[in-house]
CSV table of C-alpha atoms and ligand atoms in Angstrom, one decimal:
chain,number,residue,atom,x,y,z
M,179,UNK,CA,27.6,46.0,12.7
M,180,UNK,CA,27.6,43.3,9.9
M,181,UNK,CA,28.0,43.4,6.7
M,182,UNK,CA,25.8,41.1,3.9
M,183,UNK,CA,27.6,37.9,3.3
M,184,UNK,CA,27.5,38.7,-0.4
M,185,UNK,CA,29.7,42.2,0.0
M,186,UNK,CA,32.3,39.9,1.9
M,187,UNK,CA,32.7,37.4,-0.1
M,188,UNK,CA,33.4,39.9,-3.2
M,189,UNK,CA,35.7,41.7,-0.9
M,190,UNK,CA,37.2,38.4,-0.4
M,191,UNK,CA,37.7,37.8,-4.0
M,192,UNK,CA,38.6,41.3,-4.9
M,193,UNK,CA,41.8,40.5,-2.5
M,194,UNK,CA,42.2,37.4,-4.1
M,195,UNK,CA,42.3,38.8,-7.5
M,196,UNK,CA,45.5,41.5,-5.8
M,197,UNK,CA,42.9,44.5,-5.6
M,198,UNK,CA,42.7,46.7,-2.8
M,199,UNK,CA,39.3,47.1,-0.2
M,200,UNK,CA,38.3,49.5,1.8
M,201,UNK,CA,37.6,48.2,5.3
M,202,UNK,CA,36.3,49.8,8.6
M,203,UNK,CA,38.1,49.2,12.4
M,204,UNK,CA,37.7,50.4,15.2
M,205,UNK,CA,40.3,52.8,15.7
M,206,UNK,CA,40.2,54.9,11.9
M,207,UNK,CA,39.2,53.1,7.9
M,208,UNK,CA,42.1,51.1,6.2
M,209,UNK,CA,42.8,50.5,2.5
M,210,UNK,CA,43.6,47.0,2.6
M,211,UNK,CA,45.0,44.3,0.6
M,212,UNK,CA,46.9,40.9,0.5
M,213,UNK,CA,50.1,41.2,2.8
M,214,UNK,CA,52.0,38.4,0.6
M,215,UNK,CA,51.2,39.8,-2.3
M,216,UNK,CA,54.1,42.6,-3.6
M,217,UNK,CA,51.8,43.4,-6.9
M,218,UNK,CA,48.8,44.0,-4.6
M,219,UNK,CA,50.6,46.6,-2.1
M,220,UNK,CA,52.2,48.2,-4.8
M,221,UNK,CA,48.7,49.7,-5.2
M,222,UNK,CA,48.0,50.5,-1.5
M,223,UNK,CA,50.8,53.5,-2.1
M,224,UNK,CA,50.1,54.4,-5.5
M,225,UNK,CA,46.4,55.0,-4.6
M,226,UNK,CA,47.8,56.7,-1.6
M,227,UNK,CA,50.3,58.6,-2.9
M,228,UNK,CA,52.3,57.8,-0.2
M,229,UNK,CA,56.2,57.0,-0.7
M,230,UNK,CA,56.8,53.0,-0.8
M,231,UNK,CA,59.7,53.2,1.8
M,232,UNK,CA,56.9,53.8,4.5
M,233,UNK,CA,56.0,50.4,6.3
M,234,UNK,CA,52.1,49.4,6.6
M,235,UNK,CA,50.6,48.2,9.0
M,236,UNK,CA,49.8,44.4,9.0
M,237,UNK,CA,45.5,43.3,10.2
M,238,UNK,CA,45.5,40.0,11.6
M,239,UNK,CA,42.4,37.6,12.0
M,240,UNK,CA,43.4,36.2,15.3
M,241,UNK,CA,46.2,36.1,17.8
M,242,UNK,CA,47.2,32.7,16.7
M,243,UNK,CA,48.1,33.9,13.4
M,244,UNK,CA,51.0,35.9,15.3
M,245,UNK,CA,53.4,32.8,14.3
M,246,UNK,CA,53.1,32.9,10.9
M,247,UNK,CA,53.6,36.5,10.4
M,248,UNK,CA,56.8,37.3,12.5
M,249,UNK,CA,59.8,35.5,14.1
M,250,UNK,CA,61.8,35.9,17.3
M,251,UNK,CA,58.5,36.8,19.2
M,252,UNK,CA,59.1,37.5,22.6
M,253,UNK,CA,57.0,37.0,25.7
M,254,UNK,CA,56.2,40.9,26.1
M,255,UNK,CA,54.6,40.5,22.9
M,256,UNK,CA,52.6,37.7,23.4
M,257,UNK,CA,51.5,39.6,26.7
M,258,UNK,CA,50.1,42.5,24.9
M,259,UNK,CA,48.3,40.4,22.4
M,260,UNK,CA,46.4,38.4,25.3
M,261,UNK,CA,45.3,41.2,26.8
M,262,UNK,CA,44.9,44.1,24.2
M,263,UNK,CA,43.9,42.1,21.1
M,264,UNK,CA,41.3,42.1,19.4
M,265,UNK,CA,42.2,46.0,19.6
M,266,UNK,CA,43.9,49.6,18.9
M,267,UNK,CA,47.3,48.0,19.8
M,268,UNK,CA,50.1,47.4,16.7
M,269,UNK,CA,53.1,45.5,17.8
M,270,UNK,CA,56.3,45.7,16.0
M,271,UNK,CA,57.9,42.5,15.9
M,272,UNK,CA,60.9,40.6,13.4
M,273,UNK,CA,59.2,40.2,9.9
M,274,UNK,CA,58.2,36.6,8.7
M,275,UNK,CA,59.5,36.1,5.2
M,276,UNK,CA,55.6,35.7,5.0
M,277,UNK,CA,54.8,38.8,5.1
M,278,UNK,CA,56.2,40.8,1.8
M,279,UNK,CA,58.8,43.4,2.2
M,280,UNK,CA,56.4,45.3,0.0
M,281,UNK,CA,54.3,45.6,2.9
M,282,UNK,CA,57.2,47.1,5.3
M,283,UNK,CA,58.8,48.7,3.0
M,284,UNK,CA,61.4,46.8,2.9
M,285,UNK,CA,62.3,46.8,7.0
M,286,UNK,CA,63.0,43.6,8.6
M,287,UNK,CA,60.3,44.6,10.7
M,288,UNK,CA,56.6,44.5,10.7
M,289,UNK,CA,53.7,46.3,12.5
M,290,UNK,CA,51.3,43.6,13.7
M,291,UNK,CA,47.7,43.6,15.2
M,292,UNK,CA,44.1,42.3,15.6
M,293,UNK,CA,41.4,44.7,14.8
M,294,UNK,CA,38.3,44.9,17.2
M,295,UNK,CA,35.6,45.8,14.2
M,296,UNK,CA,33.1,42.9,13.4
M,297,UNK,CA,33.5,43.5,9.7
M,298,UNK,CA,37.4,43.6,9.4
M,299,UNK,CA,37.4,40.3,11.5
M,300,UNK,CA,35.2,38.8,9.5
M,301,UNK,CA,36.6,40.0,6.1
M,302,UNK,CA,40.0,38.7,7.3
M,303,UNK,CA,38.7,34.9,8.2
M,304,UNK,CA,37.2,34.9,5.1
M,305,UNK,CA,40.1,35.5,3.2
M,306,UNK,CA,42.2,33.7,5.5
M,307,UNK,CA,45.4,35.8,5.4
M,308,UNK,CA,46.7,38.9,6.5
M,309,UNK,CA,45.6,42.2,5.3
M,310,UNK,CA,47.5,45.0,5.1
M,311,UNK,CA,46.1,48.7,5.8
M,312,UNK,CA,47.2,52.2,6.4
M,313,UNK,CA,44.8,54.3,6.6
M,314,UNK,CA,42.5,55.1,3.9
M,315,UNK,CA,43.2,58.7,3.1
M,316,UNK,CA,45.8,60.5,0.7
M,317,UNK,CA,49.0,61.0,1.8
M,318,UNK,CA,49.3,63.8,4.1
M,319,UNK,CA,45.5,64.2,5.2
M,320,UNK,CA,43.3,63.0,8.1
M,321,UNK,CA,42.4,59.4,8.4
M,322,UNK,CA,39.0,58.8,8.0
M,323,UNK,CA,36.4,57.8,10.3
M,324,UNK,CA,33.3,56.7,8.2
M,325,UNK,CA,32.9,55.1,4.8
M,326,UNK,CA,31.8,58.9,3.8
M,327,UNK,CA,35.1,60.3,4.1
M,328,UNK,CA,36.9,57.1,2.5
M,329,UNK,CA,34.4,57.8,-0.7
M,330,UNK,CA,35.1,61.2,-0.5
M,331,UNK,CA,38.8,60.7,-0.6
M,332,UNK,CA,39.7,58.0,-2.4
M,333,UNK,CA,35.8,57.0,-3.9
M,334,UNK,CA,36.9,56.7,-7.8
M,335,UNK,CA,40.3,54.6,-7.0
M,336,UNK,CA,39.0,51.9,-4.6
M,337,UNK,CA,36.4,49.3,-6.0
M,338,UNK,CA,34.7,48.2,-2.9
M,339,UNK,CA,34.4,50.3,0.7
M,340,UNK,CA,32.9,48.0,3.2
M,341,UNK,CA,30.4,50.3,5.2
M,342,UNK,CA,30.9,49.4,9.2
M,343,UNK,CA,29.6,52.9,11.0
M,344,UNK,CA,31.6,55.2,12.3
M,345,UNK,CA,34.9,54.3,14.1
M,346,UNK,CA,34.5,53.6,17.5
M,347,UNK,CA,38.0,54.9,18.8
M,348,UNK,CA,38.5,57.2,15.8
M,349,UNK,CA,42.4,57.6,16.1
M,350,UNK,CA,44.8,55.4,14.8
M,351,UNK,CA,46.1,52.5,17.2
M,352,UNK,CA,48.7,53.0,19.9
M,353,UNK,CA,52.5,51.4,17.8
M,354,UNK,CA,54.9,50.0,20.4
M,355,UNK,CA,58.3,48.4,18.9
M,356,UNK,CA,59.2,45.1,20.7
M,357,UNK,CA,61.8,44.3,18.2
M,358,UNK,CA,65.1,45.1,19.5
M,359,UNK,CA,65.8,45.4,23.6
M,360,UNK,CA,63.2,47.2,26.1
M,361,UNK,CA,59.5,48.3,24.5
M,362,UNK,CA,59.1,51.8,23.1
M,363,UNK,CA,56.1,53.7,22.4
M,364,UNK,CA,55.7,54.7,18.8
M,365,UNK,CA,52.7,56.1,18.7
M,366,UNK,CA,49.9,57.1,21.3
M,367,UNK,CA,46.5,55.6,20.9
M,368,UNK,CA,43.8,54.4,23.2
M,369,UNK,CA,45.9,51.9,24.5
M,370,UNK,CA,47.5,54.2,26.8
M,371,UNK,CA,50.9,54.3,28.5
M,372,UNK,CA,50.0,53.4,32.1
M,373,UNK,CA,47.9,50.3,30.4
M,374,UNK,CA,51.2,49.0,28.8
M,375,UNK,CA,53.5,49.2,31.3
M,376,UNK,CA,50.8,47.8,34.0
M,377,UNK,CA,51.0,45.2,31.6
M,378,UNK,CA,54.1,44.7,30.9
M,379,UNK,CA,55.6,45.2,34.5
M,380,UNK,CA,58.7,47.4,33.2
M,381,UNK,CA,58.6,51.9,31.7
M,382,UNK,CA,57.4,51.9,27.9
M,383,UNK,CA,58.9,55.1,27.5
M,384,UNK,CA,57.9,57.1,24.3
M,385,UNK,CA,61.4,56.7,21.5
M,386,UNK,CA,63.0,59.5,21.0
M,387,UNK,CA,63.4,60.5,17.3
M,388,UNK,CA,67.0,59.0,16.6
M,389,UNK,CA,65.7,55.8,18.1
M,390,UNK,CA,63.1,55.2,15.4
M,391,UNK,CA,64.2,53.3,12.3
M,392,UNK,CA,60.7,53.6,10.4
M,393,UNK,CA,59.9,57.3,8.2
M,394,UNK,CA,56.5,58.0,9.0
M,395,UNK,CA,56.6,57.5,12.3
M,396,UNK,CA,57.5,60.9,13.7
M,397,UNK,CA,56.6,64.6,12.5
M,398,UNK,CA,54.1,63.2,10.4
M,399,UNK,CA,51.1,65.8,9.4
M,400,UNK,CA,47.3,64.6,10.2
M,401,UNK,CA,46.9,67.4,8.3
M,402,UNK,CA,43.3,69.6,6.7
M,403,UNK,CA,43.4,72.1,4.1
M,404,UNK,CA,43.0,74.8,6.7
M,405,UNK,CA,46.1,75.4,8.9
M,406,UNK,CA,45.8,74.7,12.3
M,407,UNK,CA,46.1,75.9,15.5
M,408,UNK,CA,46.3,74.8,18.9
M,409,UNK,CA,45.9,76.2,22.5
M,410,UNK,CA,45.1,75.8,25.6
M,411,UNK,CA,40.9,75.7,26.7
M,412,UNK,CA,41.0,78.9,28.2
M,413,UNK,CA,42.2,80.9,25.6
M,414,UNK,CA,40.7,79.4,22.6
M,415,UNK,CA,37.8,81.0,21.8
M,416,UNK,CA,39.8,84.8,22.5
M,417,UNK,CA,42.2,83.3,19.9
M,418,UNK,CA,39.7,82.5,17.3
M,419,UNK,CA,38.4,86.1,17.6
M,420,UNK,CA,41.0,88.0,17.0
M,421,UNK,CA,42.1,85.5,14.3
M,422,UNK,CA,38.2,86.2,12.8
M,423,UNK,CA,38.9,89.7,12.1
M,424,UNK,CA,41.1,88.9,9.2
M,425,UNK,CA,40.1,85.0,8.0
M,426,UNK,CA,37.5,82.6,8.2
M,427,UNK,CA,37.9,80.9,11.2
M,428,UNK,CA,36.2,77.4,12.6
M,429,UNK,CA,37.2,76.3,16.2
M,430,UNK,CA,37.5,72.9,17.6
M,431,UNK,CA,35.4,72.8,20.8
M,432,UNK,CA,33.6,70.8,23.8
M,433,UNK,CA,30.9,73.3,23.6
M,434,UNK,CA,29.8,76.8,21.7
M,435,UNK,CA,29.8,79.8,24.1
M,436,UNK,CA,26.6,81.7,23.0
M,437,UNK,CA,28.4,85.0,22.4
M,438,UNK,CA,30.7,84.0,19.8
M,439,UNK,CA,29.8,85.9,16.8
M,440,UNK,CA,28.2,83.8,13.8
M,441,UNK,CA,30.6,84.5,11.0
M,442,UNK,CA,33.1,82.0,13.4
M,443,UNK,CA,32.3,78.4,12.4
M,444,UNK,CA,32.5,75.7,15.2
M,445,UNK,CA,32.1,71.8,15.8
M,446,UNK,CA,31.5,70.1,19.1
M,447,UNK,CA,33.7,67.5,20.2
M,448,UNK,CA,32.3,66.2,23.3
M,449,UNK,CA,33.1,66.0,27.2
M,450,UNK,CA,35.4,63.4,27.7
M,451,UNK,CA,38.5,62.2,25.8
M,452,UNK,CA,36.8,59.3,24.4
M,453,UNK,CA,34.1,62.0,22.7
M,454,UNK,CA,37.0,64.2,21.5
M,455,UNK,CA,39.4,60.9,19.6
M,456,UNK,CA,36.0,59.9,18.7
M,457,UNK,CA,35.3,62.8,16.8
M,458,UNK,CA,38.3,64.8,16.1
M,459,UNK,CA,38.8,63.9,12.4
M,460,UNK,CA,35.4,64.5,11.5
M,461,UNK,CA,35.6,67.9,13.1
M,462,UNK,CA,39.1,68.8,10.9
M,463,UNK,CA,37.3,67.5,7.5
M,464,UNK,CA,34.2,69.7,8.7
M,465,UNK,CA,35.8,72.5,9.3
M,466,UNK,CA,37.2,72.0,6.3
M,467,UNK,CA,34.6,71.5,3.7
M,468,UNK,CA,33.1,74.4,5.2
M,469,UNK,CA,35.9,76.7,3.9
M,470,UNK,CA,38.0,77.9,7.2
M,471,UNK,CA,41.0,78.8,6.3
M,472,UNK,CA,42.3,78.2,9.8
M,473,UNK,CA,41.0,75.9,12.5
M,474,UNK,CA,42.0,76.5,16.0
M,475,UNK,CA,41.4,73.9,18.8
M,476,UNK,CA,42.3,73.4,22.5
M,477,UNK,CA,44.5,70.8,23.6
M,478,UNK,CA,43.1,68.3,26.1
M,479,UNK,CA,45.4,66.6,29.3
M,480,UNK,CA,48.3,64.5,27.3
M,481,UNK,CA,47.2,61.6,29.7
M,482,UNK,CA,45.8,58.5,28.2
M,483,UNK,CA,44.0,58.9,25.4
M,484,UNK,CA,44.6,62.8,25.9
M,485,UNK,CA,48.1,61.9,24.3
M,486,UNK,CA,47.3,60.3,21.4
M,487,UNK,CA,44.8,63.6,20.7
M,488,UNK,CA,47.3,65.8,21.6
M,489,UNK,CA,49.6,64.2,19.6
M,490,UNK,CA,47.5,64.0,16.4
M,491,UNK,CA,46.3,68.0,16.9
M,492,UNK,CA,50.4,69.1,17.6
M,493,UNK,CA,51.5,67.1,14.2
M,494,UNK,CA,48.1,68.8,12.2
M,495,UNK,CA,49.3,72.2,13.7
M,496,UNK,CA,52.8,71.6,12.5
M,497,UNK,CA,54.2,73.7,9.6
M,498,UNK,CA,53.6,72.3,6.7
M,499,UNK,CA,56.5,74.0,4.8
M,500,UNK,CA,59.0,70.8,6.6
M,501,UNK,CA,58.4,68.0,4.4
M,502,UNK,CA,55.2,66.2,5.3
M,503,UNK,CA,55.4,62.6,6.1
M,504,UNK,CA,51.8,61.3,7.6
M,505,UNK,CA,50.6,58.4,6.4
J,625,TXA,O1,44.8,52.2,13.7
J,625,TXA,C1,45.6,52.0,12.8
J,625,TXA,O2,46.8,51.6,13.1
J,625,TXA,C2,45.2,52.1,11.4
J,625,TXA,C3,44.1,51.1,11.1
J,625,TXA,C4,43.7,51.1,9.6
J,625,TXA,O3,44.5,49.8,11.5
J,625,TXA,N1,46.3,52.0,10.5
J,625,TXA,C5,47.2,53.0,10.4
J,625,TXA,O4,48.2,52.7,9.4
J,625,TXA,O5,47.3,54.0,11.0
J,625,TXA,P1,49.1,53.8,8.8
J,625,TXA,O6,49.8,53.2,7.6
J,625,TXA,O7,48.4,55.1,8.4
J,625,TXA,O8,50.2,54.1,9.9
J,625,TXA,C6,51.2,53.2,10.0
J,625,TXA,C7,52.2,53.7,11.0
J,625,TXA,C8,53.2,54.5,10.3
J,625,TXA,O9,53.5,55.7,11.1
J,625,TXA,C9,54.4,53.6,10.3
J,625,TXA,O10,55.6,54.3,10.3
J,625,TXA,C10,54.3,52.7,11.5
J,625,TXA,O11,52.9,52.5,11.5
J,625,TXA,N2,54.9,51.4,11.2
J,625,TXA,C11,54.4,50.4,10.5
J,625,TXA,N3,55.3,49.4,10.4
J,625,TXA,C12,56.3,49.8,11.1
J,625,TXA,C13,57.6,49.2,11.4
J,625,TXA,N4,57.9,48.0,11.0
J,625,TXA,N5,58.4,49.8,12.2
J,625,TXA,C14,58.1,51.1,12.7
J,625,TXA,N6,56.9,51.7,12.5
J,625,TXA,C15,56.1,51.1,11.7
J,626,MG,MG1,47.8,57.0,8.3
């Protein structure tokens, strides 16, 4: 996938003049803009609507610009950059004063990585520092996967949406902290567990939630109109029809048994794990703009990438009444 020379360098000098860009990765779309730049990422949260004490995640054009963005590295983190980067792999190291305390919101810390997307590489040599990007949806609701759903979300507050197909990975990266002590997993993504620690040489246990010193990390919503459900394979498509009696119902699926009665909407999300992360937010948004008013899916294995699925499908399940806190 690349994009025209033209679109990158007005990207480029849309960041340069402090505005925000929509970009594509491989793991979900980001809203991005200068990570030095306080006036810039004021705008990443207001567009967002998410609250400015939640840290971003900082997009990196190349391993070797690890130096200039945080201090204190240590070899486990220079490890996992060899091997995992370009990739779905953000690394919480000691903040640079480099990098604005806009962008972390105001933590000591920062999230680091090197996106494995053509485009976003190619946008971030050209403008030649580091981008921040969360992911390019309203506060609360699923990421997005395509430059449809960024347009559709966000369309008449971002100026430019770089169009780079859909997401290869399509769930956000995998967050391990290396900033204080022994390596903890943030977040699952589809750089698994068993990957890290093979790796690494030593557990990466998942933190538990007093250990985490970022908001936004934990109990965060991923979160469609519909509320959602979640249970296990065998069971789900009993569950959806005695939900069906009473609302409109759309189930998440590998496949549609023929006998389930029309007025129950579905959407296929594949065989493997891979095909399920792949397509997993595009399945909540089309259940969605179809009108279900709940959405019940099946929870695949939590190994691998199966965790970071899980995951995502427990927190959009969640009740929504506890303050939400996705980003
Ligand atoms: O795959 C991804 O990581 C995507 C693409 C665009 O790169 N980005 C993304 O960003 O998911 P966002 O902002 O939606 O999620 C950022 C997550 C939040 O849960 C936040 O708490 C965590 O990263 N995070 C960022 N900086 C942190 C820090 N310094 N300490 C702890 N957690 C941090
Ligand atoms: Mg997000």
């Amino acid at each position: 996938m690349s994009v025209a020379d033209p679109l990158l360098e007005r990207a480029a000098a849309l960041l340069h003049a402090g505005e925000v860009v929509g970009l594509p990765t491989e793991t979900v779309y980001g809203l991005a803009a200068d990570a030095t730049n306080p006036e810039a990422l004021a705008k990443i949260f207001a567009i967002k609507g998410r609250p400015t004490g939640h840290p971003l995640i900082v997009h990196l054009g190349d391993a070797s610009w690890l130096d200039e963005s945080a201090t204190d590295i240590p070899e486990s983190a220079r490890r996992l950059a060899e091997r995992f980067w370009p990739g779905p792999l953000t690394l919480i190291l000691r903040r640079s004063p480099r990098v604005s305390l806009a962008a972390t919101g105001g933590l000591e810390t920062v999230g680091l990585r090197v996106p494995d997307h053509p485009v976003a590489l190619a946008l971030l040599r050209a403008f030649g520092r580091p981008l921040a990007a969360p992911s390019a949806n309203r506060f609360g609701a699923v990421s997005p996967t395509t430059r449809a759903h960024v347009l559709r979300d966000l369309g008449d507050r971002v100026p430019l949406v770089l169009e780079g197909g859909e997401s290869r990975v399509g769930v956000e990266s995998t967050i391990v902290d290396l900033s204080s002590g022994a390596p903890r997993l943030l977040r699952p993504g589809a750089v698994t567990q068993t990957e890290l620690e093979a790796a690494l040489g030593v557990p990466v246990p998942f933190a538990l939630p007093g250990d985490v010193r970022a908001p936004g990390t934990l109990e965060s919503h991923y979160a469609p109109r519909a509320r959602v459900l979640v249970t296990s394979e065998s069971e789900l498509f009993e569950r959806a029809r005695a939900l069906a009696t009473t609302e409109f119902v759309g189930v998440l699926c590998r496949g549609r048994p023929r006998d389930l009665p029309k007025e129950i909407a579905s959407y296929e999300l594949g065989a493997t794990d891979a095909e399920i992360a792949h397509r997993l937010y595009d399945g909540l948004r089309s259940l969605d703009e179809a009108g279900c008013e709940c959405i019940v899916s099946f929870l695949p294995e939590a190994t691998g990438l199966g965790a970071a699925i899980e995951d995502r499908l427990v927190r959009a399940a969640a009740p929504r009444s506890s303050k939400a806190t996705a980003d």
